[in-house]
Amino acid sequence: MKILVLNSGSSSIKFQLLDTVERTVMCKGLVERVGLADAIFNYQPAGGEKSKQILPIADHTAGIKLVLDTITSPERGVIASLDELGAVGHRIVHGGEKIQRSVLLDEESLALIDECTPLAPLHNPANLMGVDAMQKLLPQVPNVGVFDTAFHATMPKSAFVFALDYAYYEKHGIRRFGFHGTSHQYVALRAAEILGIPLEDFNGVTCHLGNGVSLTAVKGGKSMDTTLGFGTCCGVPMGTRSGDVDPAALMHLIDELGMTSRQVCDLIYKGSGLKGISGVSHDMRDLEEAAAKGHERAELALEIFAHATRKYIAALATSLGDRVDAVVFTAGIGENGPEIRERICRGLGFMGVRIDPERNRVRGKEAVISPEDAPVKVMVVPTNEELMIALDTEAVVTASRA
Ligand code: AMP
């Protein structure tokens, strides 16, 4: 099936047209600065030249119309007609507690997504603008929502209820949701395929290490626990986000240092993590370069990042029962950072996690990087959220027609 995958932001629309049979990308692109007279339309057909146009794009509907016109144009298009389009898959950030899987976007599910807006105020409304535009432009083509949170819907209560007074969960829905679900789902699926294990039997810890970081315990192909929570700031320190901080320390900043909740929020989301510790950069490449030249705080940032990641790999393994098949690295740092992968796995030998230095030289490619005889496979699997969205979209549409 040919599926258009849309990731609509407040002023941008990222898109890919995928063929789910071949698992290939037919074309991709990005509309930027939506709403402005000098918006940018980036487009690349598979095997073809990249192009960039600057033109006025009034809103999401105009941006998506441009995408549809381009993918069907005789000069640069990749399909003859929009009739070839089987469905549109939309990346949606928050499905809250009620949406637990990818769903057909109808009046009822759209209302549920809207209800989740307070949980993702920057993302859900923008995601919905893309859905609205598609419904106007191609009302006959089904739209499917694929959620960052949905993969984690299988977590047991023991993993998702915070140990606050239970009333805050019951009355106010304060709980761990988890994010990056589409990425964790995809790399778990690929790791199982590569190892020749049915997904329902696959046990592993998936490590999404990018500017945002989360690790997930995947047991029998399902999420059992994850490091991100109610928001996207806990767990392992990230580019500019703090990761875990004792809440008492944050209360101290408010009560004793007189900081406002907005200032604390800015600190933990934008002024912390690798950037905050090192004072150098949020970017792993810059930190490795600075640390190699003897920059002490860059070295400390690397060590804190590796320590926290290592600690969570071991902690999450406790959710897997008695067998860990794999530890899987993905996203910018996980896919491209042999040094940091090595640093993380140093010290995990006690649980059978070891790295082969030769095999670990890989960047951006699927690989098993543990020694042949290691009990736990350490793997690199580049994430592909668009393909996962397309595969899920196809499954939902096919099931709805059955
Ligand atoms: P993402 O959010 O998935 O795009 O990942 C961004 C992160 O990946 C940044 O911290 C980059 O420094 C990191 N990254 C990208 N390429 C490399 C590389 N070759 N070595 C180490 N880190 C990298």
XYZ file of C-alpha atoms and ligand atoms in Angstrom:
425
model
C 0.000 0.000 0.000
C 1.190 3.548 -0.702
C 0.954 5.637 2.451
C 1.630 9.321 2.949
C 3.125 9.914 6.401
C 2.708 13.399 7.865
C 4.357 14.933 10.907
C 2.666 18.303 11.282
C 4.207 20.896 13.591
C 2.912 24.379 14.305
C 4.809 25.888 11.361
C 6.227 22.850 9.585
C 5.055 19.694 7.829
C 7.447 16.782 7.428
C 6.287 14.179 4.906
C 7.255 10.874 3.308
C 5.443 8.735 0.786
C 6.176 5.072 1.515
C 5.485 1.801 -0.220
C 4.752 -0.690 2.567
C 5.212 -3.768 0.360
C 8.761 -2.826 -0.622
C 9.332 -0.912 2.664
C 10.792 1.910 0.549
C 10.533 5.695 0.591
C 9.161 7.004 -2.727
C 9.747 10.668 -1.882
C 10.178 12.895 1.138
C 10.313 16.519 2.110
C 9.665 19.299 4.559
C 7.498 22.397 4.419
C 8.920 25.080 6.713
C 7.735 28.514 7.862
C 4.057 27.689 7.151
C 1.984 30.871 7.422
C 4.678 33.154 6.029
C 5.220 34.780 2.630
C 8.690 33.242 2.392
C 7.862 29.673 3.363
C 10.237 26.916 2.212
C 9.291 23.735 0.361
C 12.011 21.064 0.385
C 11.373 17.993 -1.745
C 13.265 14.915 -2.889
C 11.948 12.010 -4.975
C 13.750 8.689 -4.384
C 16.937 8.599 -6.447
C 16.295 12.171 -7.640
C 17.611 15.651 -6.991
C 16.753 17.603 -3.846
C 14.879 20.837 -4.576
C 14.080 23.899 -2.492
C 11.439 26.504 -3.335
C 10.682 29.719 -1.471
C 7.042 30.755 -1.814
C 4.071 31.973 0.233
C 2.220 29.170 2.085
C -0.790 30.503 3.976
C -1.596 27.526 6.204
C -1.375 23.743 6.634
C -4.017 23.135 3.956
C -2.004 25.132 1.401
C 1.201 23.342 2.459
C -0.323 19.877 2.117
C -1.970 20.793 -1.207
C 1.499 21.683 -2.473
C 2.773 18.283 -1.308
C -0.108 16.451 -3.065
C 0.363 18.471 -6.281
C 4.106 17.772 -6.263
C 3.937 14.017 -5.639
C 1.528 13.664 -8.599
C 3.194 16.195 -10.936
C 4.410 14.809 -14.286
C 7.871 16.388 -13.808
C 8.799 15.582 -10.217
C 6.012 13.300 -9.020
C 6.278 9.649 -7.994
C 2.659 8.545 -8.448
C 0.351 9.103 -11.419
C -2.734 9.987 -9.376
C -3.888 10.442 -5.792
C -6.122 7.370 -6.323
C -2.954 5.355 -5.669
C -2.820 6.662 -2.102
C -4.109 3.961 0.286
C -4.145 6.101 3.436
C -2.473 8.934 5.327
C -0.648 8.179 8.585
C -0.320 11.075 11.024
C 2.245 11.207 13.785
C 0.380 12.355 16.895
C 2.292 13.012 20.090
C -0.212 12.348 22.865
C -3.024 9.841 23.017
C -3.404 10.088 26.791
C -4.792 7.142 28.704
C -7.736 6.446 26.409
C -5.935 5.922 23.092
C -3.869 2.783 23.452
C -3.129 1.921 19.823
C -3.070 3.454 16.352
C -6.600 4.410 15.307
C -8.686 5.516 12.367
C -9.190 9.255 12.755
C -12.933 9.861 13.016
C -14.991 12.330 14.998
C -14.683 10.288 18.195
C -10.915 9.717 18.120
C -10.262 13.324 17.066
C -12.235 14.517 20.101
C -10.113 12.267 22.350
C -6.907 13.716 20.838
C -8.229 17.211 21.420
C -8.908 16.280 25.065
C -5.201 15.430 25.395
C -4.132 18.942 24.365
C -3.318 20.018 27.955
C -0.818 17.116 28.072
C 0.942 18.196 24.839
C -0.082 21.811 24.258
C 2.587 22.499 21.638
C 2.143 19.294 19.658
C -1.414 17.911 19.573
C -3.089 21.050 18.129
C -0.441 21.216 15.381
C -0.846 17.495 14.627
C -4.608 18.061 14.322
C -4.088 20.876 11.802
C -2.521 18.308 9.455
C -5.476 15.936 9.894
C -7.965 18.740 9.270
C -6.146 19.761 6.078
C -6.137 16.178 4.756
C -9.851 15.753 5.497
C -10.570 18.895 3.474
C -8.269 18.025 0.575
C -8.894 14.275 0.233
C -12.067 13.366 2.157
C -12.206 9.892 0.564
C -8.755 8.797 1.835
C -8.645 7.314 5.387
C -6.528 9.087 8.012
C -4.859 7.093 10.782
C -3.281 8.476 13.968
C -0.080 6.837 15.245
C 0.833 8.022 18.748
C 4.161 8.533 20.531
C 2.501 7.329 23.717
C 0.516 4.310 22.471
C 3.294 1.687 22.488
C 3.639 2.244 26.243
C -0.052 1.516 26.915
C 0.929 -2.064 27.859
C 2.974 -0.921 30.891
C 1.650 -2.414 34.133
C 0.304 -0.081 36.808
C 3.382 -0.791 38.923
C 5.434 0.970 36.225
C 3.154 3.853 35.331
C 1.561 4.987 38.613
C 3.790 7.458 40.477
C 4.004 6.848 44.209
C 2.174 10.074 45.023
C -1.129 10.038 46.881
C -3.189 7.759 44.591
C -5.862 10.454 44.274
C -3.545 12.408 41.951
C -3.658 9.507 39.505
C -7.362 8.808 39.922
C -8.625 12.384 39.916
C -6.039 14.194 37.855
C -4.496 11.536 35.603
C -0.952 12.198 36.846
C 1.009 9.138 35.667
C 3.867 7.983 33.469
C 2.862 7.952 29.794
C 6.223 7.442 28.058
C 7.209 8.794 24.647
C 9.241 7.862 21.531
C 6.893 4.847 21.366
C 6.977 4.559 17.578
C 10.776 4.463 17.638
C 10.939 1.850 20.411
C 8.313 -0.236 18.617
C 10.195 -0.084 15.302
C 13.634 -0.983 16.674
C 12.183 -3.820 18.776
C 10.457 -5.156 15.647
C 13.649 -4.916 13.550
C 15.873 -6.370 16.295
C 13.529 -9.364 16.577
C 13.510 -9.769 12.769
C 17.323 -9.586 12.602
C 17.738 -12.118 15.440
C 15.082 -14.408 13.960
C 12.961 -14.273 17.136
C 9.166 -13.837 16.821
C 8.328 -10.370 18.165
C 5.995 -11.944 20.761
C 9.060 -13.685 22.255
C 11.512 -10.778 22.016
C 12.917 -9.393 25.288
C 15.194 -6.385 25.163
C 16.074 -2.908 26.347
C 15.714 -0.369 23.541
C 17.796 2.792 23.963
C 16.623 5.835 21.968
C 19.584 8.173 22.455
C 19.143 11.417 20.507
C 18.595 14.993 21.598
C 15.717 13.449 23.502
C 16.505 10.213 25.324
C 14.371 7.340 26.509
C 14.974 3.682 27.267
C 12.249 1.040 27.251
C 11.953 -2.482 28.641
C 10.326 -4.517 25.857
C 9.077 -7.933 27.028
C 7.373 -10.224 24.544
C 7.384 -7.309 22.083
C 5.498 -5.053 24.514
C 6.542 -2.037 26.553
C 6.782 -2.896 30.248
C 8.483 0.251 31.535
C 10.150 3.342 30.135
C 12.246 6.247 31.374
C 10.212 9.217 30.140
C 7.165 9.962 32.207
C 4.349 12.475 32.462
C 6.449 14.933 30.493
C 9.649 14.534 28.538
C 12.210 15.554 31.130
C 12.935 12.555 33.369
C 15.186 9.511 33.128
C 18.568 9.967 31.458
C 19.952 13.538 31.001
C 19.447 14.767 27.415
C 20.842 17.521 25.176
C 19.379 20.335 27.278
C 16.952 18.446 29.547
C 17.968 17.428 33.052
C 16.741 13.854 33.330
C 16.002 12.748 36.911
C 16.368 15.394 39.612
C 15.143 14.937 43.156
C 11.837 16.883 43.276
C 12.965 18.219 46.670
C 15.821 20.035 44.914
C 13.346 21.710 42.565
C 11.139 22.725 45.505
C 14.252 24.205 47.107
C 14.871 26.322 43.982
C 11.346 27.711 44.317
C 11.117 28.089 48.082
C 14.664 29.154 48.952
C 16.060 30.728 45.763
C 12.756 32.379 44.838
C 12.648 30.975 41.315
C 9.271 30.900 39.590
C 7.850 27.632 38.263
C 8.416 29.003 34.715
C 12.110 29.612 35.491
C 12.485 26.102 36.922
C 10.736 24.700 33.862
C 13.118 26.571 31.548
C 16.070 25.341 33.603
C 15.124 21.665 33.499
C 14.017 21.626 29.834
C 16.412 24.082 28.185
C 19.352 24.852 30.440
C 20.390 21.454 31.778
C 21.542 18.070 30.462
C 24.717 17.775 28.411
C 24.714 21.517 27.728
C 24.127 22.535 31.327
C 26.797 20.250 32.783
C 29.488 20.892 30.164
C 28.814 24.566 29.445
C 30.041 23.626 25.955
C 27.165 22.292 23.844
C 24.126 20.026 23.792
C 25.665 18.121 20.894
C 27.415 14.820 21.605
C 29.991 15.370 18.839
C 31.082 18.708 20.352
C 31.345 17.136 23.799
C 33.468 14.221 22.595
C 35.769 16.653 20.809
C 36.077 18.930 23.866
C 36.591 15.982 26.243
C 39.346 14.600 24.000
C 41.127 17.974 24.367
C 40.908 17.717 28.154
C 37.783 19.783 28.901
C 36.840 18.496 32.352
C 33.155 19.375 32.376
C 32.665 17.935 28.890
C 34.223 14.718 30.204
C 31.943 14.876 33.260
C 28.874 15.340 31.022
C 29.848 12.245 29.008
C 30.375 10.231 32.173
C 27.049 11.353 33.700
C 25.242 10.480 30.450
C 26.915 7.061 30.229
C 26.351 6.314 33.917
C 22.641 7.170 33.757
C 22.107 5.188 30.545
C 23.979 2.185 31.958
C 22.035 2.380 35.211
C 18.709 2.383 33.375
C 19.687 -0.503 31.059
C 20.322 -2.617 34.147
C 17.221 -1.320 35.941
C 14.903 -1.924 32.992
C 16.286 -5.428 32.511
C 14.555 -6.294 35.793
C 11.224 -5.953 33.952
C 12.172 -8.643 31.421
C 11.960 -11.794 33.531
C 14.866 -14.195 33.228
C 16.008 -13.548 29.643
C 17.500 -10.475 27.967
C 17.889 -11.090 24.225
C 19.265 -7.704 23.242
C 20.221 -4.170 24.134
C 19.394 -2.034 21.102
C 20.886 1.412 20.376
C 19.085 3.894 18.139
C 18.635 7.636 17.265
C 21.432 10.163 16.577
C 23.773 9.210 19.428
C 22.822 5.525 19.620
C 23.249 4.983 15.878
C 26.365 7.098 15.339
C 28.333 7.115 18.575
C 30.701 4.140 18.956
C 32.661 5.843 21.755
C 29.618 6.575 23.886
C 28.157 3.097 23.212
C 31.419 1.619 24.440
C 31.458 3.879 27.506
C 27.848 2.908 28.366
C 28.396 -0.841 28.027
C 31.608 -0.776 30.072
C 30.407 -2.058 33.437
C 27.454 -4.084 32.157
C 29.481 -7.302 31.805
C 27.812 -8.655 34.963
C 24.558 -8.988 32.983
C 26.192 -10.418 29.854
C 26.350 -7.131 27.908
C 29.674 -6.787 26.107
C 30.849 -4.967 22.980
C 33.277 -6.136 20.269
C 35.414 -3.036 19.477
C 35.758 -3.971 15.776
C 32.032 -4.559 15.273
C 31.261 -1.382 17.228
C 32.924 0.841 14.587
C 29.616 0.964 12.711
C 27.656 4.224 12.219
C 24.067 4.529 11.007
C 23.687 0.901 9.917
C 22.005 -2.182 11.338
C 24.584 -4.324 13.129
C 25.181 -6.714 15.999
C 28.131 -5.211 17.903
C 28.567 -7.765 20.697
C 31.078 -10.648 20.444
C 29.784 -13.816 18.792
C 29.570 -15.701 22.101
C 28.037 -12.896 24.211
C 24.825 -13.983 25.964
C 23.105 -10.658 25.259
C 23.221 -9.248 21.717
C 24.137 -5.573 21.624
C 22.706 -4.067 18.464
C 22.573 -0.862 16.434
C 19.251 -0.386 14.627
C 18.642 2.975 12.915
C 15.164 4.100 13.844
C 12.528 4.595 11.153
C 9.459 6.159 12.681
C 7.956 6.956 9.269
C 8.063 3.304 8.201
C 6.549 2.225 11.525
C 3.751 4.802 11.078
C 3.143 3.538 7.521
C 3.048 -0.133 8.614
C 0.666 0.629 11.495
C -1.497 2.794 9.220
C -1.779 -0.030 6.709
C -2.702 -2.487 9.489
C -5.439 -0.188 10.830
C -6.923 0.489 7.390
C -6.835 -3.192 6.425
C -8.505 -4.223 9.715
C -11.205 -1.558 9.268
C -12.129 -3.064 5.885
C -12.228 -6.666 7.101
P 18.627 13.039 17.069
O 17.842 13.834 18.076
O 18.202 11.608 16.971
O 18.740 13.722 15.737
O 20.146 12.977 17.640
C 20.931 14.115 17.822
C 22.190 13.743 18.587
O 22.909 12.757 17.829
C 23.140 14.902 18.841
O 23.601 14.888 20.184
C 24.299 14.569 17.919
O 25.506 15.050 18.441
C 24.296 13.059 17.931
N 25.114 12.542 16.828
C 24.901 12.670 15.506
N 25.953 12.161 14.808
C 26.848 11.713 15.747
C 28.150 11.094 15.688
N 28.728 10.852 14.523
N 28.766 10.775 16.860
C 28.166 11.038 18.062
N 26.967 11.624 18.178
C 26.320 11.958 17.039
